[in-house]
Amino acid sequence: MGASEPVPTTKGEWRRWARRLEPVTTDVAARVAGHVERFLGDVDGPVLGYLALPDEIPVAIGTVLPRVGDDGTMTLHHDVGSNERHRVGLDQPPPDAPTVAPGELAAVLVPGRVFDHDGFRLGRGGGHYDRLLPQLASGIPVVGVTCTARIVDRLPREPHDRPMNHLVTEHGVRPIDP
């Protein structure tokens, strides 16, 4: 954020600010992905990954992927290798891919437009991860995947917002103190 640029105060202002950020370079994205893979490479059980949108960092770990239905609900499905394009442009598993209950996950990777130092995330505004996170088993790694340039001091928070318990950037994995 430039010195003369006002600090955003609402989630909408933060989303507009995030849309103006420079794309993450291939080198930074590769370093982030490497840290994610080393951190979660030995996790025993299903890992929720994601298929990255253009402004997200792609990671090649995860045996489960999210699917957003036409009604806006997110379900979790085994990655069967064939995907379809949702009307908003994200790739996702087909509806007939086997499902996974949130409580079965061993770790969750969470993309975001921006994160703050306390692990709170600003997504796209659909609330999908906000509804998912409370359903997870206690203590599993919930990992925000980002780069240092997309971590800010503090984002606006609402009662339903849940922080990540780890952030991964090009500099490594950082646990978040509750």
Short mmCIF file of C-alpha atoms in Angstrom, two decimals:
data_model
loop_
_atom_site.label_atom_id
_atom_site.label_comp_id
_atom_site.label_asym_id
_atom_site.label_seq_id
_atom_site.Cartn_x
_atom_site.Cartn_y
_atom_site.Cartn_z
CA MET A 1 0.00 0.00 0.00
CA GLY A 2 1.44 3.34 -0.99
CA ALA A 3 2.06 5.98 1.67
CA SER A 4 -0.53 8.32 0.15
CA GLU A 5 -3.10 5.58 -0.43
CA PRO A 6 -5.86 5.43 2.21
CA VAL A 7 -6.08 2.19 4.17
CA PRO A 8 -9.20 0.21 3.20
CA THR A 9 -11.69 -0.20 6.02
CA THR A 10 -14.41 -2.49 4.63
CA LYS A 11 -14.14 -5.93 3.06
CA GLY A 12 -15.37 -4.48 -0.24
CA GLU A 13 -12.61 -1.86 -0.20
CA TRP A 14 -10.03 -4.54 0.60
CA ARG A 15 -11.29 -6.67 -2.31
CA ARG A 16 -10.98 -3.70 -4.69
CA TRP A 17 -7.45 -3.08 -3.36
CA ALA A 18 -6.51 -6.76 -3.80
CA ARG A 19 -7.70 -6.80 -7.42
CA ARG A 20 -5.07 -4.15 -8.19
CA LEU A 21 -2.16 -6.19 -6.81
CA GLU A 22 0.54 -7.40 -9.14
CA PRO A 23 0.29 -11.09 -10.03
CA VAL A 24 2.41 -13.45 -7.97
CA THR A 25 5.57 -14.31 -9.91
CA THR A 26 6.23 -17.88 -10.98
CA ASP A 27 9.32 -18.00 -8.73
CA VAL A 28 7.40 -16.89 -5.62
CA ALA A 29 4.52 -19.27 -6.39
CA ALA A 30 6.97 -22.18 -6.76
CA ARG A 31 8.61 -21.35 -3.42
CA VAL A 32 5.23 -21.17 -1.66
CA ALA A 33 4.14 -24.47 -3.21
CA GLY A 34 7.39 -26.11 -2.13
CA HIS A 35 6.87 -25.03 1.48
CA VAL A 36 3.28 -26.33 1.40
CA GLU A 37 4.38 -29.68 0.01
CA ARG A 38 7.14 -30.09 2.63
CA PHE A 39 4.79 -29.07 5.46
CA LEU A 40 1.90 -31.36 4.48
CA GLY A 41 3.72 -34.05 2.53
CA ASP A 42 3.48 -36.61 5.33
CA VAL A 43 -0.08 -35.87 6.46
CA ASP A 44 -1.97 -39.12 6.91
CA GLY A 45 -5.45 -38.65 5.50
CA PRO A 46 -7.34 -36.57 2.99
CA VAL A 47 -6.07 -33.04 2.34
CA LEU A 48 -8.42 -30.41 0.92
CA GLY A 49 -6.62 -28.60 -1.86
CA TYR A 50 -8.00 -26.25 -4.49
CA LEU A 51 -7.69 -25.55 -8.20
CA ALA A 52 -6.19 -22.07 -8.29
CA LEU A 53 -7.85 -19.10 -9.92
CA PRO A 54 -5.53 -16.72 -11.77
CA ASP A 55 -4.85 -14.58 -8.68
CA GLU A 56 -4.24 -17.58 -6.37
CA ILE A 57 -1.09 -19.60 -5.83
CA PRO A 58 -1.36 -23.08 -7.35
CA VAL A 59 -0.29 -26.00 -5.19
CA ALA A 60 -0.16 -29.62 -6.30
CA ILE A 61 -1.11 -31.23 -3.03
CA GLY A 62 -4.56 -32.32 -2.02
CA THR A 63 -6.62 -35.43 -2.62
CA VAL A 64 -9.92 -33.63 -2.09
CA LEU A 65 -11.24 -30.57 -3.93
CA PRO A 66 -14.13 -28.19 -3.27
CA ARG A 67 -17.15 -28.01 -5.55
CA VAL A 68 -19.56 -25.08 -5.54
CA GLY A 69 -23.12 -25.98 -6.49
CA ASP A 70 -25.47 -23.72 -8.42
CA ASP A 71 -27.14 -22.88 -5.10
CA GLY A 72 -23.79 -21.63 -3.69
CA THR A 73 -23.14 -24.52 -1.30
CA MET A 74 -19.66 -26.03 -1.19
CA THR A 75 -19.22 -29.79 -1.07
CA LEU A 76 -15.96 -31.74 -0.90
CA HIS A 77 -15.06 -34.41 -3.45
CA HIS A 78 -12.18 -36.76 -4.12
CA ASP A 79 -9.99 -35.49 -6.93
CA VAL A 80 -10.87 -37.88 -9.75
CA GLY A 81 -8.67 -36.12 -12.29
CA SER A 82 -11.43 -34.83 -14.55
CA ASN A 83 -12.90 -31.45 -13.77
CA GLU A 84 -15.54 -29.13 -15.06
CA ARG A 85 -15.76 -25.35 -15.25
CA HIS A 86 -18.21 -23.59 -12.93
CA ARG A 87 -20.11 -20.62 -14.39
CA VAL A 88 -17.94 -18.18 -12.37
CA GLY A 89 -14.76 -19.58 -13.93
CA LEU A 90 -13.39 -21.98 -11.33
CA ASP A 91 -12.50 -25.57 -12.11
CA GLN A 92 -14.00 -28.22 -9.85
CA PRO A 93 -14.71 -31.94 -9.63
CA PRO A 94 -17.83 -33.24 -11.38
CA PRO A 95 -20.94 -33.71 -9.22
CA ASP A 96 -20.66 -37.50 -9.32
CA ALA A 97 -17.13 -37.58 -7.82
CA PRO A 98 -17.15 -39.36 -4.42
CA THR A 99 -17.76 -36.97 -1.52
CA VAL A 100 -15.78 -36.47 1.67
CA ALA A 101 -17.22 -35.18 4.94
CA PRO A 102 -15.42 -32.15 6.42
CA GLY A 103 -14.68 -34.06 9.63
CA GLU A 104 -12.68 -36.64 7.65
CA LEU A 105 -10.09 -34.11 6.45
CA ALA A 106 -6.56 -34.27 7.86
CA ALA A 107 -5.57 -30.80 6.60
CA VAL A 108 -7.06 -27.91 4.63
CA LEU A 109 -5.39 -25.53 2.19
CA VAL A 110 -7.19 -22.21 1.88
CA PRO A 111 -6.55 -19.70 -0.90
CA GLY A 112 -7.37 -16.06 -0.34
CA ARG A 113 -7.04 -12.63 -1.85
CA VAL A 114 -5.41 -11.24 1.30
CA PHE A 115 -4.60 -12.51 4.81
CA ASP A 116 -3.72 -10.58 7.94
CA HIS A 117 -1.01 -11.30 10.51
CA ASP A 118 -3.54 -13.02 12.78
CA GLY A 119 -4.47 -15.54 10.07
CA PHE A 120 -7.79 -14.00 9.06
CA ARG A 121 -8.60 -14.22 5.38
CA LEU A 122 -10.36 -12.14 2.79
CA GLY A 123 -11.87 -14.34 0.10
CA ARG A 124 -14.28 -13.57 -2.70
CA GLY A 125 -17.29 -12.97 -0.49
CA GLY A 126 -19.23 -16.22 -0.91
CA GLY A 127 -18.62 -17.45 2.65
CA HIS A 128 -17.78 -21.01 1.52
CA TYR A 129 -14.73 -21.44 3.75
CA ASP A 130 -16.45 -19.55 6.59
CA ARG A 131 -19.10 -22.27 6.63
CA LEU A 132 -16.59 -25.11 6.19
CA LEU A 133 -14.03 -24.28 8.88
CA PRO A 134 -16.32 -24.79 11.92
CA GLN A 135 -17.10 -28.33 10.65
CA LEU A 136 -13.46 -29.49 10.74
CA ALA A 137 -11.95 -31.78 13.34
CA SER A 138 -10.18 -29.88 16.10
CA GLY A 139 -6.47 -29.26 15.70
CA ILE A 140 -5.97 -30.10 12.02
CA PRO A 141 -3.75 -27.78 9.99
CA VAL A 142 -5.80 -25.04 8.33
CA VAL A 143 -3.26 -23.42 6.04
CA GLY A 144 -3.64 -20.05 4.35
CA VAL A 145 -1.66 -20.09 1.10
CA THR A 146 -0.35 -16.67 0.09
CA CYS A 147 2.75 -14.55 -0.41
CA THR A 148 4.25 -11.95 1.89
CA ALA A 149 2.98 -9.07 -0.29
CA ARG A 150 -0.59 -10.20 0.42
CA ILE A 151 -0.35 -10.18 4.21
CA VAL A 152 -1.62 -6.98 5.81
CA ASP A 153 -1.74 -5.72 9.38
CA ARG A 154 -5.44 -6.29 10.01
CA LEU A 155 -8.53 -7.10 7.97
CA PRO A 156 -12.12 -6.31 8.98
CA ARG A 157 -13.64 -9.21 10.91
CA GLU A 158 -17.15 -10.46 11.39
CA PRO A 159 -18.38 -12.99 13.96
CA HIS A 160 -18.38 -15.84 11.39
CA ASP A 161 -14.76 -15.26 10.29
CA ARG A 162 -12.29 -17.92 11.41
CA PRO A 163 -8.50 -17.58 11.32
CA MET A 164 -6.10 -20.02 9.74
CA ASN A 165 -3.75 -21.77 12.17
CA HIS A 166 -0.84 -21.53 9.69
CA LEU A 167 0.19 -19.18 6.88
CA VAL A 168 2.53 -20.33 4.14
CA THR A 169 4.44 -17.77 2.09
CA GLU A 170 7.58 -17.82 -0.02
CA HIS A 171 9.51 -17.52 3.27
CA GLY A 172 8.10 -20.67 4.85
CA VAL A 173 5.37 -21.86 7.21
CA ARG A 174 4.31 -19.65 10.09
CA PRO A 175 2.05 -21.00 12.85
CA ILE A 176 -0.59 -18.55 14.05
CA ASP A 177 -1.01 -18.19 17.79
CA PRO A 178 -4.69 -18.28 18.75
#
